[in-house]
Short mmCIF file of C-alpha atoms and ligand atoms in Angstrom, two decimals:
data_model
loop_
_atom_site.label_atom_id
_atom_site.label_comp_id
_atom_site.label_asym_id
_atom_site.label_seq_id
_atom_site.Cartn_x
_atom_site.Cartn_y
_atom_site.Cartn_z
CA UNK A 1 -12.34 18.71 -15.86
CA UNK A 2 -10.68 15.29 -15.95
CA UNK A 3 -12.34 12.51 -13.99
CA UNK A 4 -10.38 10.43 -11.48
CA UNK A 5 -12.02 7.22 -10.30
CA UNK A 6 -10.55 5.63 -7.18
CA UNK A 7 -11.10 2.08 -5.98
CA UNK A 8 -10.20 1.91 -2.30
CA UNK A 9 -10.08 -0.96 0.16
CA UNK A 10 -9.33 -1.63 3.79
CA UNK A 11 -5.68 -0.64 3.38
CA UNK A 12 -6.51 3.04 3.06
CA UNK A 13 -8.06 2.99 6.54
CA UNK A 14 -5.27 0.90 8.10
CA UNK A 15 -3.28 3.95 9.12
CA UNK A 16 -6.41 5.34 10.79
CA UNK A 17 -6.37 2.32 13.10
CA UNK A 18 -9.00 0.16 11.38
CA UNK A 19 -7.70 -3.33 10.73
CA UNK A 20 -7.73 -4.81 7.24
CA UNK A 21 -9.66 -8.03 6.59
CA UNK A 22 -6.99 -10.38 5.41
CA UNK A 23 -4.62 -10.12 8.34
CA UNK A 24 -2.35 -13.06 8.96
CA UNK A 25 -4.63 -14.85 11.43
CA UNK A 26 -7.46 -15.09 8.87
CA UNK A 27 -9.96 -13.67 11.35
CA UNK A 28 -11.78 -10.36 11.27
CA UNK A 29 -11.34 -8.73 14.68
CA UNK A 30 -11.30 -12.19 16.25
CA UNK A 31 -14.26 -13.60 14.29
CA UNK A 32 -14.68 -16.00 11.41
CA UNK A 33 -16.04 -13.67 8.70
CA UNK A 34 -18.86 -16.06 7.82
CA UNK A 35 -20.20 -15.80 11.37
CA UNK A 36 -20.49 -12.03 11.33
CA UNK A 37 -20.78 -11.13 7.64
CA UNK A 38 -23.05 -13.61 5.91
CA UNK A 39 -26.81 -14.29 5.77
CA UNK A 40 -26.14 -17.68 7.43
CA UNK A 41 -24.31 -15.98 10.31
CA UNK A 42 -27.22 -13.57 10.75
CA UNK A 43 -29.71 -16.44 10.81
CA UNK A 44 -27.62 -18.29 13.39
CA UNK A 45 -26.93 -15.50 15.87
CA UNK A 46 -28.38 -12.06 15.23
CA UNK A 47 -27.25 -10.69 18.59
CA UNK A 48 -23.63 -11.59 17.82
CA UNK A 49 -23.82 -9.92 14.40
CA UNK A 50 -25.44 -6.78 15.80
CA UNK A 51 -22.85 -6.57 18.54
CA UNK A 52 -20.04 -7.05 16.04
CA UNK A 53 -21.24 -4.10 13.94
CA UNK A 54 -21.82 -2.03 17.09
CA UNK A 55 -18.14 -2.51 17.87
CA UNK A 56 -17.15 -1.59 14.28
CA UNK A 57 -19.22 1.60 14.55
CA UNK A 58 -17.62 2.56 17.87
CA UNK A 59 -14.22 2.06 16.27
CA UNK A 60 -15.17 4.11 13.19
CA UNK A 61 -16.55 6.95 15.31
CA UNK A 62 -13.20 7.23 17.09
CA UNK A 63 -11.13 7.04 13.88
CA UNK A 64 -9.88 10.01 11.93
CA UNK A 65 -9.13 10.15 8.21
CA UNK A 66 -5.42 9.93 7.40
CA UNK A 67 -3.28 11.69 4.81
CA UNK A 68 -4.40 9.19 2.17
CA UNK A 69 -8.10 10.01 2.54
CA UNK A 70 -7.33 13.73 2.87
CA UNK A 71 -5.21 13.85 -0.28
CA UNK A 72 -7.97 12.16 -2.30
CA UNK A 73 -10.44 14.77 -1.04
CA UNK A 74 -7.98 17.56 -1.96
CA UNK A 75 -7.83 16.31 -5.55
CA UNK A 76 -11.38 17.68 -5.94
CA UNK A 77 -9.83 21.14 -6.26
CA UNK A 78 -8.51 20.20 -9.71
CA UNK A 79 -10.42 17.13 -10.80
CA UNK A 80 -13.78 15.43 -10.65
CA UNK A 81 -13.11 12.61 -8.19
CA UNK A 82 -15.38 9.61 -7.68
CA UNK A 83 -14.32 7.28 -4.87
CA UNK A 84 -15.59 3.73 -5.18
CA UNK A 85 -14.83 2.15 -1.83
CA UNK A 86 -15.17 -1.37 -0.49
CA UNK A 87 -14.96 0.08 3.00
CA UNK A 88 -18.00 0.44 5.19
CA UNK A 89 -16.44 3.17 7.35
CA UNK A 90 -17.10 6.83 6.58
CA UNK A 91 -13.51 8.11 6.53
CA UNK A 92 -13.64 9.25 2.89
CA UNK A 93 -16.66 11.40 3.75
CA UNK A 94 -15.00 12.66 6.96
CA UNK A 95 -11.99 13.68 4.87
CA UNK A 96 -14.27 15.73 2.60
CA UNK A 97 -14.75 13.54 -0.48
CA UNK A 98 -18.09 14.48 -2.00
CA UNK A 99 -18.74 11.55 -4.35
CA UNK A 100 -18.37 8.23 -2.57
CA UNK A 101 -19.91 4.98 -3.80
CA UNK A 102 -19.94 2.30 -1.08
CA UNK A 103 -19.85 -1.05 -2.85
CA UNK A 104 -20.16 -3.09 0.34
CA UNK A 105 -22.60 -0.91 2.26
CA UNK A 106 -22.27 1.59 5.07
CA UNK A 107 -21.79 1.15 8.80
CA UNK A 108 -23.92 4.16 9.65
CA UNK A 109 -26.99 2.95 7.78
CA UNK A 110 -29.40 0.18 8.72
CA UNK A 111 -32.25 -1.36 6.81
CA UNK A 112 -35.42 -3.37 7.05
CA UNK A 113 -35.25 -7.15 6.77
CA UNK A 114 -38.54 -7.35 4.85
CA UNK A 115 -38.23 -4.34 2.51
CA UNK A 116 -34.70 -3.48 1.44
CA UNK A 117 -35.80 -0.07 0.16
CA UNK A 118 -36.32 1.00 3.79
CA UNK A 119 -32.86 2.32 4.69
CA UNK A 120 -32.25 4.53 7.72
CA UNK A 121 -29.33 6.65 8.96
CA UNK A 122 -27.94 5.63 12.32
CA UNK A 123 -26.54 8.50 14.37
CA UNK A 124 -24.63 6.72 17.11
CA UNK A 125 -23.08 3.28 17.29
CA UNK A 126 -25.83 1.18 18.77
CA UNK A 127 -28.35 -1.14 17.17
CA UNK A 128 -30.15 -3.87 19.08
CA UNK A 129 -32.45 -6.82 18.76
CA UNK A 130 -35.96 -5.35 18.76
CA UNK A 131 -35.04 -2.25 16.74
CA UNK A 132 -37.65 -2.26 13.99
CA UNK A 133 -38.35 -0.70 10.59
CA UNK A 134 -41.58 1.19 9.79
CA UNK A 135 -43.16 -2.08 8.67
CA UNK A 136 -42.32 -3.78 11.95
CA UNK A 137 -39.42 -6.03 10.99
CA UNK A 138 -36.06 -6.29 12.75
CA UNK A 139 -33.47 -3.87 11.36
CA UNK A 140 -30.14 -5.21 10.07
CA UNK A 141 -26.85 -3.56 9.16
CA UNK A 142 -26.84 -1.98 5.67
CA UNK A 143 -23.87 -4.09 4.70
CA UNK A 144 -23.31 -6.32 1.69
CA UNK A 145 -22.55 -9.69 3.25
CA UNK A 146 -20.76 -12.60 1.59
CA UNK A 147 -23.04 -14.18 -0.98
CA UNK A 148 -25.25 -11.08 -1.35
CA UNK A 149 -25.76 -8.89 -4.43
CA UNK A 150 -23.63 -5.78 -4.87
CA UNK A 151 -26.28 -3.28 -5.99
CA UNK A 152 -23.88 -0.33 -6.36
CA UNK A 153 -21.66 -2.22 -8.81
CA UNK A 154 -23.54 -1.00 -11.89
CA UNK A 155 -22.95 2.63 -10.95
CA UNK A 156 -19.30 1.90 -10.17
CA UNK A 157 -18.84 0.29 -13.59
CA UNK A 158 -20.37 3.34 -15.29
CA UNK A 159 -17.85 5.53 -13.47
CA UNK A 160 -14.91 3.25 -14.29
CA UNK A 161 -15.82 3.29 -17.98
CA UNK A 162 -15.68 7.09 -18.08
CA UNK A 163 -12.51 7.56 -15.99
CA UNK A 164 -9.57 9.59 -17.33
CA UNK A 165 -7.40 8.31 -14.48
CA UNK A 166 -7.89 5.24 -12.27
CA UNK A 167 -6.33 4.83 -8.83
CA UNK A 168 -6.43 1.59 -6.82
CA UNK A 169 -5.43 1.94 -3.19
CA UNK A 170 -5.26 -0.50 -0.29
CA UNK A 171 -7.10 -3.51 -1.62
CA UNK A 172 -5.99 -7.13 -2.06
CA UNK A 173 -8.39 -7.42 -5.05
CA UNK A 174 -9.47 -10.75 -3.59
CA UNK A 175 -13.22 -10.14 -3.62
CA UNK A 176 -15.40 -9.93 -6.73
CA UNK A 177 -17.12 -8.14 -8.35
CA UNK A 178 -15.15 -5.18 -6.91
CA UNK A 179 -11.83 -6.68 -7.97
CA UNK A 180 -12.96 -6.70 -11.60
CA UNK A 181 -13.67 -2.97 -11.77
CA UNK A 182 -10.26 -2.23 -13.30
CA UNK A 183 -11.26 -4.29 -16.37
CA UNK A 184 -13.85 -1.67 -17.31
CA UNK A 185 -11.29 1.15 -17.41
CA UNK A 186 -10.13 2.25 -20.89
CA UNK A 187 -6.87 0.70 -22.15
CA UNK A 188 -5.27 4.14 -22.66
CA UNK A 189 -6.18 5.36 -19.16
CA UNK A 190 -3.30 5.67 -16.66
CA UNK A 191 -3.82 3.30 -13.73
CA UNK A 192 -2.05 3.82 -10.44
CA UNK A 193 -1.85 1.11 -7.79
CA UNK A 194 -0.81 1.96 -4.23
CA UNK A 195 -0.28 -0.97 -1.87
CA UNK A 196 2.74 -2.16 0.15
CA UNK A 197 1.82 -5.69 -0.92
CA UNK A 198 0.89 -5.46 -4.62
CA UNK A 199 -2.38 -7.23 -5.52
CA UNK A 200 -2.62 -9.35 -8.68
CA UNK A 201 -3.24 -7.05 -11.64
CA UNK A 202 -4.24 -7.57 -15.28
CA UNK A 203 -1.43 -6.83 -17.77
CA UNK A 204 -1.72 -3.24 -18.95
CA UNK A 205 0.53 -0.67 -20.61
CA UNK A 206 -0.40 2.20 -18.42
CA UNK A 207 0.18 0.76 -14.97
CA UNK A 208 2.08 2.82 -12.40
CA UNK A 209 2.93 0.85 -9.27
CA UNK A 210 3.52 2.42 -5.86
CA UNK A 211 4.46 -0.37 -3.46
CA UNK A 212 3.95 1.68 -0.33
CA UNK A 213 1.44 2.86 2.25
CA UNK A 214 -1.55 5.03 1.38
CA UNK A 215 -0.38 8.01 3.44
CA UNK A 216 2.71 8.48 1.26
CA UNK A 217 1.55 6.84 -1.98
CA UNK A 218 -1.54 8.96 -2.65
CA UNK A 219 0.52 12.14 -2.29
CA UNK A 220 3.06 10.88 -4.81
CA UNK A 221 0.36 9.92 -7.28
CA UNK A 222 -1.27 13.35 -6.94
CA UNK A 223 2.07 15.04 -7.59
CA UNK A 224 2.74 12.80 -10.60
CA UNK A 225 -0.67 13.61 -12.12
CA UNK A 226 -0.13 17.33 -11.78
CA UNK A 227 3.58 17.64 -12.53
CA UNK A 228 4.46 14.82 -14.92
CA UNK A 229 1.23 13.93 -16.73
CA UNK A 230 0.03 17.57 -16.51
CA UNK A 231 -3.56 16.40 -16.40
N1 APR B 1 -1.72 1.53 2.84
C1 APR B 1 -2.16 0.93 1.70
N2 APR B 1 -2.48 -0.38 1.62
C2 APR B 1 -2.34 -1.11 2.74
C3 APR B 1 -1.90 -0.57 3.97
C4 APR B 1 -1.58 0.82 3.99
N3 APR B 1 -1.15 1.42 5.09
N4 APR B 1 -1.88 -1.56 4.90
C5 APR B 1 -2.30 -2.68 4.28
N5 APR B 1 -2.57 -2.42 2.98
C6 APR B 1 -3.08 -3.33 1.94
C7 APR B 1 -2.73 -4.80 2.08
O1 APR B 1 -1.45 -5.04 1.52
C8 APR B 1 -3.84 -5.47 1.29
O2 APR B 1 -3.51 -5.61 -0.09
O3 APR B 1 -4.49 -3.28 1.99
C9 APR B 1 -5.02 -4.48 1.42
C10 APR B 1 -6.12 -4.95 2.32
O4 APR B 1 -6.71 -6.10 1.77
P1 APR B 1 -7.99 -6.78 2.42
O5 APR B 1 -7.79 -6.92 3.88
O6 APR B 1 -8.26 -8.01 1.63
O7 APR B 1 -9.14 -5.69 2.22
P2 APR B 1 -10.06 -5.38 0.97
O8 APR B 1 -9.31 -5.62 -0.32
O9 APR B 1 -10.65 -4.05 1.18
O10 APR B 1 -11.17 -6.49 1.12
C11 APR B 1 -12.23 -6.53 0.22
O11 APR B 1 -13.39 -8.23 1.43
O12 APR B 1 -13.92 -9.05 3.53
C12 APR B 1 -14.39 -8.39 2.41
O13 APR B 1 -16.21 -6.94 2.23
C13 APR B 1 -14.92 -7.02 2.76
O14 APR B 1 -14.67 -4.94 1.57
C14 APR B 1 -13.98 -6.10 2.02
C15 APR B 1 -13.51 -6.95 0.86
#
């Protein structure tokens, strides 16, 4: 079975009603990103950060996967599909994708602030000051904030290096190390990029560009793989 590795970003969830990060106003849902998504922001105002992620969870609980997520899940009928996502929502999982690597963490997990191996599932949307881990420390969102390590990157690189097909969908490729993942993909591997506003890409012979939305683009890529490349 051929292996497809997908790198997805906020754009794939846009048509499910979740806003992308780099919207024109430069704010993330009305906030300066450093206030709500950095260790300094957490130190300054933990209640604000917790509330911000509570709102993001409420929004994610109400959102449904769109045709882009669903088509990627469908590809598992014919291919091994590994989705490497920068998104913290769970729409790939809701769509049925079975192998999802979250580079930037997950909204529905929380972790200890003194022992990062203590990670817990969160059922609903709410997390408050005073919610503690088993060792007694305040819990924090299980999110990779600006300036923090990206522990899942190593696994993502291993997947990229063994891909037979690479698909990039809905990301501005503005944030590293995620943006560099494409550089680990073999030179001969076909690389598809779906985005109405094409991100900067390294020169490559096997690039297929789809300057359009995820809901239509992923379908076209799937059809091209099956019908034209006969993979
Ligand atoms: N379909 C596909 N792509 C879309 C759509 C759509 N319907 N709508 C917008 N896009 C594209 C935009 O053109 C843009 O290139 O999605 C991309 C979104 O870019 P960003 O907002 O920068 O999101 P992303 O690349 O995921 O950001 C990376 O930055 O803030 C951090 O940690 C956060 O994971 C995030 C990372």
